CSV table of C-alpha atoms in Angstrom, one decimal:
chain,number,residue,atom,x,y,z
A,1,MET,CA,148.2,30.3,-83.9
A,2,THR,CA,146.9,28.1,-81.2
A,3,ASP,CA,146.6,29.1,-77.5
A,4,PRO,CA,148.1,27.1,-75.0
A,5,LYS,CA,144.9,27.6,-73.0
A,6,THR,CA,143.4,25.3,-75.3
A,7,TYR,CA,144.8,22.1,-74.1
A,8,ILE,CA,145.7,23.0,-70.3
A,9,GLY,CA,141.5,24.0,-69.6
A,10,PRO,CA,140.5,20.3,-70.7
A,11,SER,CA,143.7,18.7,-68.8
A,12,GLU,CA,142.7,20.6,-65.9
A,13,GLU,CA,139.3,20.0,-65.7
A,14,LYS,CA,140.2,16.1,-65.9
A,15,MET,CA,142.5,16.2,-63.0
A,16,GLU,CA,139.9,17.7,-61.2
A,17,MET,CA,137.1,15.5,-62.1
A,18,ALA,CA,139.9,12.5,-61.1
A,19,VAL,CA,140.2,14.3,-57.8
A,20,ALA,CA,136.5,14.7,-57.1
A,21,TYR,CA,135.6,11.1,-58.5
A,22,LEU,CA,138.6,9.8,-55.9
A,23,ASP,CA,137.3,12.0,-52.7
A,24,GLU,CA,133.8,10.7,-53.6
A,25,THR,CA,134.8,7.1,-53.8
A,26,LEU,CA,136.8,7.0,-50.7
A,27,ALA,CA,133.9,8.8,-49.0
A,28,ARG,CA,131.8,5.6,-49.6
A,29,ILE,CA,134.3,3.0,-48.0
A,30,ARG,CA,133.3,2.0,-44.6
A,31,ALA,CA,135.9,3.1,-42.1
A,32,GLY,CA,134.3,1.6,-38.9
A,33,LYS,CA,132.5,5.2,-38.3
A,34,ALA,CA,129.0,5.9,-39.2
A,35,ASN,CA,129.0,8.1,-42.5
A,36,ALA,CA,125.9,8.5,-44.5
A,37,LYS,CA,128.2,8.8,-47.4
A,38,ILE,CA,128.3,5.1,-47.5
A,39,LEU,CA,124.4,4.8,-48.4
A,40,ASP,CA,125.2,6.9,-51.8
A,41,GLY,CA,125.5,4.0,-54.0
A,42,VAL,CA,122.2,2.6,-52.6
A,43,ARG,CA,119.3,2.9,-55.1
A,44,VAL,CA,115.4,1.9,-54.0
A,45,ASP,CA,112.5,1.0,-56.2
A,46,TYR,CA,110.2,3.7,-55.8
A,47,TYR,CA,106.8,3.8,-57.7
A,48,GLY,CA,108.7,1.9,-60.7
A,49,SER,CA,111.9,4.5,-60.9
A,50,VAL,CA,115.5,3.5,-59.1
A,51,VAL,CA,116.3,6.6,-56.8
A,52,PRO,CA,118.7,6.8,-54.2
A,53,ILE,CA,117.5,6.2,-50.5
A,54,SER,CA,118.0,10.1,-49.6
A,55,ASN,CA,115.1,10.8,-52.2
A,56,VAL,CA,112.7,8.7,-50.2
A,57,ALA,CA,114.1,8.9,-46.1
A,58,ASN,CA,115.8,11.2,-44.0
A,59,ILE,CA,119.4,9.6,-43.2
A,60,SER,CA,120.9,10.7,-40.0
A,61,VAL,CA,124.0,10.1,-38.1
A,62,PRO,CA,122.6,9.8,-34.3
A,63,ASP,CA,126.3,8.8,-33.0
A,64,ALA,CA,129.5,7.4,-34.0
A,65,ARG,CA,128.0,4.1,-34.6
A,66,THR,CA,124.7,4.2,-35.9
A,67,ILE,CA,123.4,5.5,-39.0
A,68,ALA,CA,119.4,5.9,-39.0
A,69,ILE,CA,116.9,5.8,-42.0
A,70,THR,CA,113.7,7.3,-41.3
A,71,PRO,CA,111.1,7.0,-44.7
A,72,TRP,CA,108.7,9.5,-45.3
A,73,GLU,CA,106.5,6.5,-46.2
A,74,LYS,CA,105.4,3.2,-44.7
A,75,SER,CA,105.5,1.3,-47.5
A,76,MET,CA,109.1,2.1,-48.4
A,77,PHE,CA,110.6,0.3,-45.3
A,78,LYS,CA,110.8,-3.1,-46.9
A,79,GLU,CA,112.0,-1.5,-50.2
A,80,ILE,CA,114.8,0.1,-48.5
A,81,GLU,CA,115.5,-2.7,-46.3
A,82,LYS,CA,115.9,-4.9,-49.5
A,83,ALA,CA,118.2,-2.5,-51.3
A,84,ILE,CA,120.5,-2.4,-48.1
A,85,ILE,CA,120.5,-5.7,-47.8
A,86,ASN,CA,121.3,-6.6,-51.4
A,87,SER,CA,124.1,-3.6,-51.7
A,88,GLU,CA,127.4,-3.8,-51.2
A,89,VAL,CA,127.4,-2.2,-47.9
A,90,GLY,CA,128.0,-5.3,-45.8
A,91,ILE,CA,125.4,-4.4,-42.9
A,92,THR,CA,122.1,-5.9,-41.8
A,93,PRO,CA,119.4,-3.3,-41.3
A,94,GLU,CA,117.6,-3.2,-37.9
A,95,ASN,CA,113.6,-1.9,-38.0
A,96,ASN,CA,111.7,-0.9,-35.5
A,97,GLY,CA,108.6,0.5,-37.4
A,98,GLU,CA,109.7,3.7,-37.1
A,99,VAL,CA,113.0,4.2,-38.1
A,100,ILE,CA,115.4,1.6,-40.0
A,101,ARG,CA,119.0,1.6,-37.8
A,102,LEU,CA,122.2,0.4,-39.5
A,103,SER,CA,125.0,-0.2,-36.5
A,104,ILE,CA,128.4,-0.1,-38.0
A,105,PRO,CA,130.9,-3.1,-36.3
A,106,PRO,CA,134.2,-1.9,-35.5
A,107,LEU,CA,136.5,-3.4,-37.9
A,108,THR,CA,139.1,-5.7,-37.2
A,109,GLU,CA,142.7,-5.5,-37.8
A,110,ASP,CA,142.6,-7.3,-41.2
A,111,ARG,CA,139.9,-5.6,-42.4
A,112,ARG,CA,141.5,-2.5,-41.8
A,113,LYS,CA,144.6,-3.0,-43.9
A,114,THR,CA,142.4,-4.4,-46.7
A,115,LEU,CA,140.3,-1.1,-46.7
A,116,VAL,CA,143.8,1.0,-46.5
A,117,LYS,CA,145.0,-1.1,-49.6
A,118,GLN,CA,141.7,-0.6,-51.4
A,119,CYS,CA,142.0,3.3,-50.5
A,120,LYS,CA,145.5,3.0,-51.9
A,121,ALA,CA,144.3,1.5,-55.4
A,122,GLU,CA,142.0,4.0,-55.8
A,123,ALA,CA,144.7,6.7,-55.1
A,124,GLU,CA,146.7,5.4,-57.5
A,125,ASN,CA,144.0,5.3,-60.2
A,126,ALA,CA,143.6,8.9,-60.0
A,127,LYS,CA,147.0,9.6,-60.0
A,128,VAL,CA,146.9,7.5,-63.4
A,129,SER,CA,144.2,9.7,-64.8
A,130,VAL,CA,145.9,12.8,-63.9
A,131,ARG,CA,149.1,11.8,-65.7
A,132,ASN,CA,147.3,11.0,-68.9
A,133,ALA,CA,145.3,14.1,-68.6
A,134,ARG,CA,148.9,16.0,-68.2
A,135,ARG,CA,150.4,13.7,-71.3
A,136,GLU,CA,147.4,14.5,-73.7
A,137,ALA,CA,148.2,18.1,-72.4
A,138,ILE,CA,152.0,18.0,-73.7
A,139,GLU,CA,151.2,16.1,-76.9
A,140,GLY,CA,148.5,18.5,-77.7
A,141,LEU,CA,151.4,21.3,-77.0
A,142,LYS,CA,153.7,19.4,-79.3
A,143,LYS,CA,151.5,19.4,-82.2
A,144,ALA,CA,150.7,22.8,-81.7
A,145,VAL,CA,154.4,23.7,-82.0
A,146,LYS,CA,154.3,22.0,-85.5
A,147,GLN,CA,151.4,23.9,-86.3
A,148,GLY,CA,153.0,27.5,-85.4
A,149,MET,CA,153.3,27.9,-82.0
A,150,PRO,CA,156.5,29.3,-80.3
A,151,GLU,CA,158.8,26.9,-78.7
A,152,ASP,CA,159.0,29.2,-75.9
A,153,THR,CA,155.3,29.5,-75.3
A,154,GLU,CA,154.8,25.7,-75.6
A,155,LYS,CA,157.4,25.2,-72.8
A,156,ASP,CA,155.9,27.9,-70.4
A,157,ALA,CA,152.6,25.7,-71.1
A,158,GLU,CA,154.2,22.4,-70.7
A,159,ASN,CA,155.3,23.8,-67.2
A,160,ASP,CA,152.2,25.2,-66.2
A,161,VAL,CA,150.6,21.6,-67.0
A,162,GLN,CA,153.6,20.2,-64.7
A,163,LYS,CA,152.6,22.3,-61.8
A,164,LEU,CA,148.8,21.8,-62.3
A,165,HIS,CA,149.9,17.8,-62.2
A,166,ASP,CA,152.0,18.2,-58.7
A,167,LYS,CA,149.2,20.2,-57.3
A,168,TYR,CA,146.6,17.7,-58.2
A,169,LEU,CA,148.9,14.8,-57.2
A,170,LYS,CA,149.3,16.6,-53.9
A,171,GLN,CA,145.5,16.6,-53.2
A,172,ILE,CA,145.4,13.0,-53.8
A,173,ASP,CA,148.2,12.0,-51.8
A,174,ASP,CA,146.5,14.2,-49.1
A,175,LEU,CA,143.2,12.4,-49.7
A,176,PHE,CA,144.3,9.5,-49.0
A,177,ALA,CA,146.6,10.1,-46.0
A,178,ALA,CA,143.2,11.7,-44.2
A,179,LYS,CA,141.6,8.0,-45.1
A,180,GLU,CA,144.1,5.9,-44.1
A,181,LYS,CA,144.2,8.1,-41.0
A,182,GLU,CA,140.5,7.8,-40.5
A,183,ILE,CA,140.6,3.5,-41.2
A,184,LEU,CA,143.5,3.2,-39.2
A,185,THR,CA,141.9,5.3,-35.7
A,186,VAL,CA,141.2,2.8,-33.4
């Protein structure tokens, strides 16, 4: 007899990963406020290897509209500036010889609406991933019934999978609502 946990465990793990991925993706979307996470995807060439900016510089947020990057080596100024310009961040860095500053411009109304649509699409992708994990678990449970699992055990396990599904969809909705509020707040 197969244990229902062999289907529920991987399903829950996939759902958790979908929510974590959404959280990370939403953090990278610029919402008009300075957030050091928008630089997480930017990589620089450091002595032949490509590393995140945080590995070669100190990143701080001195105020709501500025990100300050202080490289640990003077030779990294040009590399960091080049990486930021070539990235999808969309902000031109300012260099005073000691600190690279990124000034976050205020968002226009159209840009805010576009960002909300982008966030909604990311949230929908995460929901699809959660639904797929639920479907895979339920299909596995139905196959387990054919291999000798009692039907009432399968039904209980299906209910558990549905509860997990609902829990993770609520987390996704909460993440999206928080990001939407952050974007639309002027």
